[in-house]
């Protein structure tokens, strides 16, 4: 029993010595350089084993190997014995294992790591992180795109690990994150020294459509196009150039985003302070059209002062036309100041006010009764529109087309484009309306009744007998005598006592040029004759009867 026990103890000791003396494959072991030959270092890793490692594995990228006989080094033991009876060892793998341990800790602690860019690959670069190779994407090299990365190659510099996967052997690093962090620190330092309202010198770094970025010494501020000048600026390049040093005012600092808004015009006098004195209401000025919109045109009165000519104030006559059809950009125009709102920085201008109202001019030059000539511009259901001097229109209502025809029938005599004559009936300047008449051109009525006045006694011919009276004619002009005007005596107020063709004397009670009608009455003639007889031959007080007087009057006539 004792013997068996001692055998077991020996086996246990033997196994233990094998475990101690035989290192585990796939681990990092220490060794000593015992010789350097044929570009290789021969390393004794103990346990009566030697291995060979290429000298280049002892060098950093782009550097010469630093290795001498007697140096102690760590190597990775791949296999205990290879085909040549030597240990298969690797310095690179040992460095990589040590590097991964170190890098994983740095990644967990979010610490920077040191490395050097040593190669270019698709989409970026390779970086040696002291034994482990990482990928540096092109977008992570710098805060701005880098055209030539040559000067960065081989330089030892800090990197931030973005991602790592030991099983797959992947590490992704960023140089940009380091730069942005240091930039953020620098920005915070510069911003801390700035105050709103402060004037500071800066260098124009970049120009965009909406403004310019100005370097204030480690931090950029935005100079917006609207803060470059009091006048309208179409593009920032009109005011500043890249590389130019300019004095700007700090308008606003956003403490959270670290954005800085800058102004250039704030360091100049505000032209709006003197607007009301320079441009009094009703004054006329020459300006330049700077911008045209659907609702009007902007006119620059002086640098920094623009006013709007609303589309309704552009032309007396062109009401529904786009402003671009009336004025063009950069055109010099005369405008009148209509309104100023300094609080809202608005000036209302008028273009048409610098020209005389064409309806006023027409009213002065074409009083009522004047004959005009013009082209039929438009035909509507209620009349004709005729073009008149001053680019304005006059309207002939249906009822003013003809004396004899109905308005709708008379319209058939006209076509758009016809040149016609008409008479001015009325001009309403406020309503911008001119009433014309074509039928007023027919003055045959005036010729016919030219000598006839109210109170005249004329002889007419009966042309028709109706229930309500009789129709008569005088020199071609027809009139109607109502039943009540046929006689003073009620019993004689019968139309049937007349016949067509009868000649009768009547008294003119009215001459209406507009309706071309004569007001006629037999009754009025009889009353007038009686009155005249009484005046000549006596009075009602003399005792003479009316019959006596009329009899005497009639004898006198004979």
XYZ file of C-alpha atoms in Angstrom:
558
model
C 0.000 0.000 0.000
C 2.804 2.378 0.841
C 4.535 1.658 -2.395
C 1.452 2.351 -4.428
C 0.980 5.624 -2.614
C 4.501 6.798 -3.355
C 3.994 6.014 -7.073
C 0.886 8.133 -7.164
C 2.702 11.009 -5.480
C 5.495 10.769 -8.040
C 3.066 10.837 -10.944
C 1.375 13.832 -9.469
C 4.666 15.646 -9.078
C 5.699 14.695 -12.619
C 2.461 15.984 -14.070
C 2.794 19.183 -12.064
C 6.328 19.730 -13.373
C 5.154 19.240 -16.936
C 2.402 21.788 -16.406
C 4.858 24.286 -14.969
C 7.562 23.778 -17.520
C 5.394 23.471 -20.614
C 3.800 26.851 -21.360
C 0.315 26.927 -22.796
C 0.073 27.419 -26.552
C -1.718 30.647 -27.494
C -0.320 32.658 -24.589
C 2.211 35.456 -24.202
C 5.536 34.371 -22.668
C 8.788 36.103 -21.749
C 12.005 35.304 -23.604
C 15.608 36.482 -24.008
C 17.332 37.407 -27.270
C 20.312 35.033 -27.551
C 21.358 35.819 -31.123
C 20.542 37.987 -34.149
C 21.168 36.461 -37.562
C 19.775 36.621 -41.122
C 17.280 39.351 -40.240
C 15.887 37.339 -37.385
C 16.183 37.310 -33.629
C 16.648 33.945 -31.938
C 14.793 33.992 -28.626
C 15.047 31.559 -25.736
C 11.589 31.307 -24.241
C 12.754 28.890 -21.520
C 11.452 25.403 -21.037
C 14.446 24.367 -23.257
C 12.728 26.022 -26.239
C 13.921 28.584 -28.764
C 12.117 30.408 -31.527
C 12.793 32.851 -34.329
C 11.144 36.248 -34.957
C 11.705 38.573 -37.949
C 13.429 41.770 -36.855
C 10.739 43.920 -38.547
C 8.284 42.719 -35.902
C 10.299 44.703 -33.366
C 9.900 47.985 -35.265
C 7.094 50.515 -35.291
C 5.787 51.390 -38.737
C 8.354 53.475 -40.608
C 11.007 53.050 -37.910
C 14.157 50.875 -37.576
C 13.980 47.874 -35.188
C 15.468 48.438 -31.774
C 16.587 44.998 -30.543
C 19.858 43.674 -29.109
C 21.212 40.376 -27.813
C 20.351 40.028 -24.152
C 17.067 42.005 -24.396
C 14.076 40.531 -22.648
C 10.959 40.542 -24.767
C 7.417 39.241 -24.661
C 6.384 36.977 -27.504
C 3.282 35.032 -28.397
C 3.673 31.224 -28.364
C 1.768 29.761 -31.269
C 3.006 26.180 -31.007
C 5.445 24.446 -28.746
C 7.266 22.754 -31.617
C 7.266 23.387 -35.336
C 8.689 21.365 -38.244
C 12.234 22.471 -37.404
C 11.890 21.414 -33.795
C 11.656 25.050 -32.657
C 8.979 26.965 -30.793
C 6.665 28.936 -33.161
C 6.646 32.416 -31.681
C 5.509 35.920 -32.766
C 6.364 39.339 -31.442
C 3.484 40.970 -33.427
C 0.889 38.733 -31.849
C 2.301 39.396 -28.402
C 2.138 43.115 -29.016
C -1.379 42.790 -30.403
C -2.635 40.870 -27.386
C -1.106 43.402 -25.010
C -2.420 46.247 -27.148
C -5.981 44.856 -27.186
C -5.964 44.576 -23.403
C -4.758 48.157 -23.130
C -7.165 49.456 -25.794
C -10.216 47.738 -24.329
C -9.527 49.441 -21.028
C -9.087 52.819 -22.767
C -12.316 52.249 -24.702
C -14.208 51.404 -21.503
C -12.784 54.495 -19.756
C -13.375 56.688 -22.885
C -9.711 57.645 -22.855
C -7.687 58.739 -25.858
C -5.086 56.357 -27.306
C -1.868 57.141 -29.142
C -1.161 55.867 -32.602
C 0.278 56.621 -36.008
C -1.322 56.576 -39.475
C 0.777 54.218 -41.600
C -1.263 53.159 -44.624
C -4.075 54.104 -46.975
C -7.014 51.754 -47.614
C -10.360 52.071 -49.349
C -12.475 54.620 -47.497
C -9.761 55.740 -45.095
C -6.457 54.879 -43.435
C -4.793 52.270 -41.212
C -3.511 53.303 -37.810
C -0.995 51.429 -35.615
C -2.099 51.702 -32.008
C 1.096 50.132 -30.580
C 0.494 46.598 -31.822
C -3.130 46.645 -32.922
C -4.166 47.969 -36.308
C -7.236 50.218 -36.449
C -9.285 51.709 -39.278
C -9.575 55.509 -39.562
C -12.484 56.473 -41.888
C -11.784 59.387 -44.263
C -14.577 61.423 -42.656
C -12.907 61.105 -39.242
C -9.488 62.472 -40.231
C -10.305 66.153 -39.713
C -13.202 68.525 -39.062
C -13.018 69.530 -42.715
C -12.316 67.271 -45.726
C -8.561 66.604 -46.093
C -7.231 66.544 -49.656
C -3.678 65.471 -48.766
C -3.107 63.292 -45.695
C 0.637 62.935 -46.473
C 1.850 65.283 -43.688
C -0.146 63.230 -41.126
C 1.437 59.866 -42.006
C 3.743 58.345 -39.354
C 3.054 61.091 -36.807
C 2.312 59.913 -33.283
C -0.935 61.559 -32.267
C -4.023 60.928 -30.141
C -7.122 59.114 -31.404
C -10.530 58.352 -29.961
C -11.811 54.751 -30.235
C -15.300 54.813 -31.762
C -15.905 51.050 -31.953
C -14.000 47.812 -31.273
C -14.745 44.082 -31.685
C -11.955 41.776 -30.385
C -13.517 38.607 -31.785
C -13.501 40.023 -35.306
C -10.347 42.042 -34.751
C -12.022 45.332 -35.733
C -11.129 48.748 -34.288
C -12.490 52.066 -35.642
C -10.849 55.297 -34.464
C -11.341 59.037 -34.990
C -8.893 61.906 -35.122
C -11.719 64.388 -35.785
C -13.344 63.762 -32.381
C -10.099 64.866 -30.668
C -9.910 68.006 -32.809
C -13.547 68.878 -32.169
C -13.097 68.428 -28.444
C -10.080 70.727 -28.375
C -11.967 73.130 -30.640
C -14.927 73.084 -28.281
C -12.601 73.911 -25.381
C -11.046 76.705 -27.430
C -14.501 77.973 -28.462
C -15.698 77.994 -24.871
C -12.616 79.983 -23.883
C -13.065 82.553 -26.696
C -16.835 82.831 -26.155
C -16.289 83.432 -22.454
C -14.325 86.545 -23.416
C -17.058 87.926 -25.710
C -20.011 90.110 -24.741
C -23.091 91.105 -26.736
C -22.684 94.570 -28.259
C -18.878 94.258 -28.386
C -17.046 95.330 -31.578
C -14.342 92.867 -32.639
C -12.073 92.207 -35.616
C -12.529 88.973 -37.537
C -11.430 87.288 -40.747
C -13.989 86.187 -43.361
C -13.518 82.404 -43.692
C -16.423 81.332 -45.847
C -19.264 82.900 -47.851
C -22.660 81.286 -48.456
C -25.928 82.435 -50.044
C -27.267 83.572 -46.688
C -24.187 85.210 -45.148
C -20.508 84.879 -44.206
C -18.654 82.963 -41.486
C -16.138 85.114 -39.648
C -13.244 83.681 -37.584
C -13.012 85.595 -34.307
C -9.813 83.833 -33.244
C -10.683 80.165 -32.794
C -14.432 80.517 -33.006
C -16.670 81.299 -35.976
C -19.586 83.710 -35.969
C -22.280 84.096 -38.617
C -22.698 87.460 -40.283
C -26.148 87.124 -41.858
C -26.776 88.863 -45.176
C -29.537 90.996 -43.595
C -27.033 92.342 -41.034
C -24.371 93.316 -43.593
C -25.786 96.667 -44.661
C -28.854 98.837 -44.197
C -29.500 98.594 -47.940
C -30.727 95.461 -49.733
C -27.854 93.004 -50.378
C -28.508 90.405 -53.080
C -25.421 88.306 -52.284
C -22.902 88.536 -49.393
C -19.994 88.729 -51.882
C -21.171 92.282 -52.709
C -20.038 93.362 -49.228
C -17.244 91.015 -48.017
C -14.514 88.834 -49.527
C -12.875 85.637 -48.210
C -9.700 86.441 -46.261
C -10.765 90.030 -45.581
C -10.410 91.387 -42.043
C -13.540 93.245 -40.941
C -14.820 94.874 -37.757
C -18.115 93.381 -36.627
C -20.429 93.709 -33.673
C -21.453 90.722 -31.546
C -25.256 90.802 -31.748
C -26.131 87.591 -29.904
C -24.341 84.705 -28.156
C -26.230 81.440 -27.642
C -24.664 79.950 -24.505
C -26.097 76.479 -25.191
C -25.174 76.018 -28.848
C -22.197 78.431 -28.752
C -23.537 80.107 -31.878
C -22.531 83.708 -32.371
C -24.529 86.169 -34.502
C -22.590 89.108 -35.906
C -23.561 92.417 -37.499
C -21.768 94.848 -39.772
C -24.499 97.445 -40.307
C -24.906 97.917 -36.551
C -21.584 99.801 -36.529
C -22.957 102.306 -39.082
C -25.541 105.089 -38.648
C -29.115 103.907 -39.058
C -30.552 105.787 -42.064
C -34.068 105.297 -40.667
C -33.322 107.864 -37.964
C -33.596 110.677 -40.538
C -36.244 109.269 -42.904
C -39.141 111.505 -41.844
C -37.019 114.642 -42.184
C -35.519 113.662 -45.541
C -38.673 112.275 -47.155
C -41.724 114.296 -46.018
C -45.203 113.101 -46.997
C -46.205 114.233 -50.477
C -42.630 114.869 -51.597
C -41.447 113.450 -54.924
C -38.090 111.665 -55.251
C -36.151 109.709 -57.850
C -35.385 106.127 -56.814
C -34.159 102.841 -58.276
C -36.302 99.711 -58.573
C -34.526 96.969 -56.564
C -37.072 94.156 -56.482
C -40.386 93.279 -58.133
C -43.042 91.043 -56.559
C -46.623 90.100 -57.367
C -47.919 92.792 -55.020
C -45.687 95.704 -56.061
C -42.160 97.008 -56.569
C -39.493 98.011 -54.036
C -37.760 101.307 -54.781
C -34.510 102.383 -53.102
C -34.662 106.071 -52.185
C -31.119 106.054 -50.764
C -28.782 103.282 -49.510
C -30.641 101.516 -46.713
C -34.031 103.115 -47.358
C -36.471 101.212 -49.516
C -40.138 101.874 -50.037
C -42.909 99.787 -51.561
C -44.987 100.963 -54.493
C -48.067 98.782 -54.076
C -49.541 97.469 -57.316
C -52.629 99.642 -56.697
C -50.432 102.782 -56.705
C -48.524 101.995 -59.907
C -50.829 103.167 -62.677
C -54.055 105.100 -63.071
C -55.226 102.862 -65.866
C -53.464 99.451 -65.643
C -55.388 97.871 -62.782
C -54.838 94.131 -63.079
C -51.339 94.031 -64.538
C -48.258 92.444 -62.950
C -45.853 95.152 -61.648
C -43.140 93.720 -63.915
C -45.150 94.938 -66.922
C -45.003 98.525 -65.654
C -41.448 98.821 -64.255
C -38.229 96.801 -64.503
C -35.429 96.081 -62.013
C -32.747 98.825 -61.812
C -35.052 101.315 -63.568
C -34.936 104.912 -62.293
C -38.451 106.104 -61.391
C -40.092 109.150 -59.856
C -42.202 108.317 -56.798
C -44.239 110.214 -54.222
C -44.017 109.489 -50.469
C -47.528 108.476 -49.331
C -46.900 107.127 -45.828
C -44.003 106.493 -43.386
C -44.061 104.001 -40.521
C -40.700 104.384 -38.756
C -41.545 101.748 -36.137
C -42.130 99.096 -38.790
C -39.476 100.638 -41.077
C -41.927 100.941 -43.963
C -42.344 103.632 -46.565
C -45.363 103.545 -48.864
C -44.708 105.109 -52.261
C -46.874 106.011 -55.217
C -45.877 105.940 -58.859
C -49.145 107.135 -60.398
C -49.250 110.168 -58.084
C -46.313 111.700 -59.979
C -48.495 111.772 -63.103
C -51.759 113.685 -63.498
C -54.996 111.790 -63.052
C -56.058 111.122 -66.685
C -59.749 111.486 -65.741
C -59.040 114.975 -64.367
C -57.183 115.888 -67.552
C -60.048 114.526 -69.671
C -62.663 116.441 -67.682
C -60.710 119.685 -68.238
C -60.111 119.136 -71.956
C -63.464 117.491 -72.816
C -66.384 119.249 -71.080
C -69.926 117.865 -71.360
C -71.199 118.022 -74.944
C -67.715 117.586 -76.495
C -67.554 115.144 -79.380
C -64.865 112.408 -79.111
C -63.689 109.628 -81.366
C -62.247 106.270 -80.321
C -61.990 102.547 -80.891
C -64.546 100.096 -79.482
C -62.365 98.290 -76.896
C -64.974 96.033 -75.375
C -68.658 95.084 -75.720
C -70.687 94.033 -72.685
C -74.334 93.295 -71.993
C -74.856 96.860 -70.774
C -72.993 98.841 -73.432
C -69.798 99.696 -75.315
C -66.404 100.734 -73.947
C -64.578 103.215 -76.157
C -60.856 104.050 -75.897
C -60.200 107.744 -75.157
C -57.082 109.966 -74.915
C -54.953 109.264 -71.805
C -55.318 105.467 -72.100
C -58.768 105.551 -70.449
C -62.159 104.242 -71.506
C -65.594 105.807 -71.768
C -68.860 103.875 -71.704
C -71.850 104.216 -74.005
C -74.852 102.693 -72.215
C -77.331 100.640 -74.249
C -79.908 103.407 -73.829
C -77.520 105.920 -75.410
C -76.865 104.022 -78.636
C -79.947 104.969 -80.692
C -83.139 107.030 -80.553
C -85.138 104.621 -82.660
C -83.824 101.118 -81.867
C -83.840 99.108 -78.663
C -80.411 98.955 -77.021
C -79.876 95.231 -77.709
C -80.801 95.731 -81.380
C -78.565 98.770 -81.692
C -75.559 96.757 -80.322
C -75.685 94.608 -83.454
C -74.517 97.663 -85.458
C -71.110 97.670 -83.700
C -68.020 95.455 -83.663
C -64.921 95.393 -81.456
C -62.246 97.515 -83.155
C -64.734 99.891 -84.859
C -63.807 103.551 -84.639
C -66.866 105.501 -83.518
C -67.840 109.037 -82.550
C -69.720 109.941 -79.391
C -70.668 112.904 -77.219
C -69.448 113.352 -73.614
C -72.431 113.249 -71.246
C -70.602 113.236 -67.881
C -67.124 112.695 -66.361
C -66.945 111.410 -62.763
C -63.289 111.820 -61.722
C -63.658 110.122 -58.313
C -65.356 107.024 -59.709
C -63.083 107.147 -62.788
C -66.119 106.919 -65.041
C -66.909 108.663 -68.315
C -70.433 108.445 -69.775
C -70.760 108.867 -73.553
C -73.678 108.949 -75.950
C -73.760 107.976 -79.598
C -77.418 108.871 -80.145
C -76.707 112.440 -79.007
C -74.815 112.892 -82.286
C -78.202 112.843 -84.061
C -79.267 116.540 -83.844
C -82.220 116.284 -86.269
C -84.552 117.068 -83.352
C -82.616 120.246 -82.576
C -82.768 121.255 -86.226
C -86.507 120.551 -86.318
C -87.410 122.455 -83.182
C -84.542 124.952 -83.244
C -86.840 128.020 -83.134
C -89.446 126.494 -80.873
C -89.448 127.591 -77.252
C -91.646 126.992 -74.281
C -94.837 129.064 -74.723
C -94.644 129.067 -78.544
C -97.826 128.358 -80.534
C -97.134 125.876 -83.374
C -99.263 124.014 -85.899
C -99.022 120.213 -85.818
C -100.515 117.415 -87.872
C -102.461 114.560 -86.268
C -100.776 111.220 -87.079
C -102.700 108.782 -84.839
C -105.810 108.648 -82.626
C -105.585 106.642 -79.367
C -107.779 106.214 -76.262
C -105.444 108.234 -74.079
C -104.893 111.076 -76.531
C -103.568 111.857 -79.994
C -100.147 111.540 -81.626
C -99.011 114.562 -83.592
C -95.984 115.502 -85.689
C -94.070 118.735 -86.068
C -91.283 118.956 -88.664
C -90.652 115.198 -88.356
C -90.591 115.239 -84.531
C -93.440 113.266 -83.018
C -95.223 114.121 -79.765
C -98.226 112.884 -77.831
C -101.010 115.114 -76.498
C -102.785 113.535 -73.569
C -106.585 113.451 -73.355
C -106.653 116.045 -70.537
C -104.740 118.507 -72.753
C -107.080 118.186 -75.779
C -109.462 120.969 -74.578
C -110.240 123.286 -71.726
C -113.787 122.064 -71.922
C -114.146 118.576 -70.441
C -116.814 117.566 -72.952
C -114.414 118.339 -75.783
C -111.547 116.177 -74.365
C -112.416 113.370 -76.781
C -109.647 112.042 -79.091
C -112.266 110.792 -81.589
C -113.278 114.353 -82.483
C -109.946 114.576 -84.367
C -108.981 112.827 -87.557
C -105.558 111.795 -88.875
C -104.263 114.609 -91.032
C -106.038 117.379 -89.093
C -103.954 120.511 -88.564
C -104.285 121.983 -85.113
C -102.659 124.804 -83.208
C -101.020 123.864 -79.916
C -99.025 125.583 -77.219
C -95.479 124.251 -76.397
C -95.308 123.478 -72.678
C -91.848 121.824 -72.663
C -88.837 121.177 -74.935
C -86.879 118.083 -73.750
C -83.667 117.648 -75.703
C -82.743 114.470 -73.879
C -85.911 112.568 -74.740
C -86.352 114.468 -78.035
C -89.915 115.258 -77.078
C -92.060 118.378 -77.215
C -94.653 118.854 -74.500
C -97.812 120.130 -76.355
C -101.298 121.196 -75.166
C -104.465 122.547 -76.853
C -105.897 123.353 -73.417
C -102.871 125.520 -72.564
C -103.303 127.392 -75.886
C -106.969 128.119 -75.135
C -106.174 129.377 -71.616
C -103.394 131.601 -72.953
C -105.690 133.042 -75.642
C -108.405 133.817 -73.101
C -105.949 135.538 -70.833
C -104.643 137.644 -73.698
C -108.199 138.615 -74.754
C -109.086 139.702 -71.249
C -105.995 141.873 -71.064
C -106.794 143.557 -74.387
C -110.524 144.041 -74.308
C -111.547 144.452 -70.690
C -111.577 142.931 -67.353
C -113.966 140.810 -65.432
C -114.825 143.881 -63.365
C -116.133 145.976 -66.329
C -119.374 144.074 -66.491
C -118.671 142.749 -69.969
C -119.360 139.079 -70.385
C -116.733 136.608 -71.495
C -118.760 136.054 -74.645
C -118.691 139.757 -75.425
C -114.964 139.920 -74.953
C -114.247 136.811 -77.062
C -116.643 138.115 -79.690
C -114.817 141.429 -79.807
C -111.510 139.619 -79.935
C -112.669 137.477 -82.809
C -113.959 140.580 -84.709
C -110.619 142.182 -84.123
C -108.918 139.179 -85.673
C -111.012 139.543 -88.769
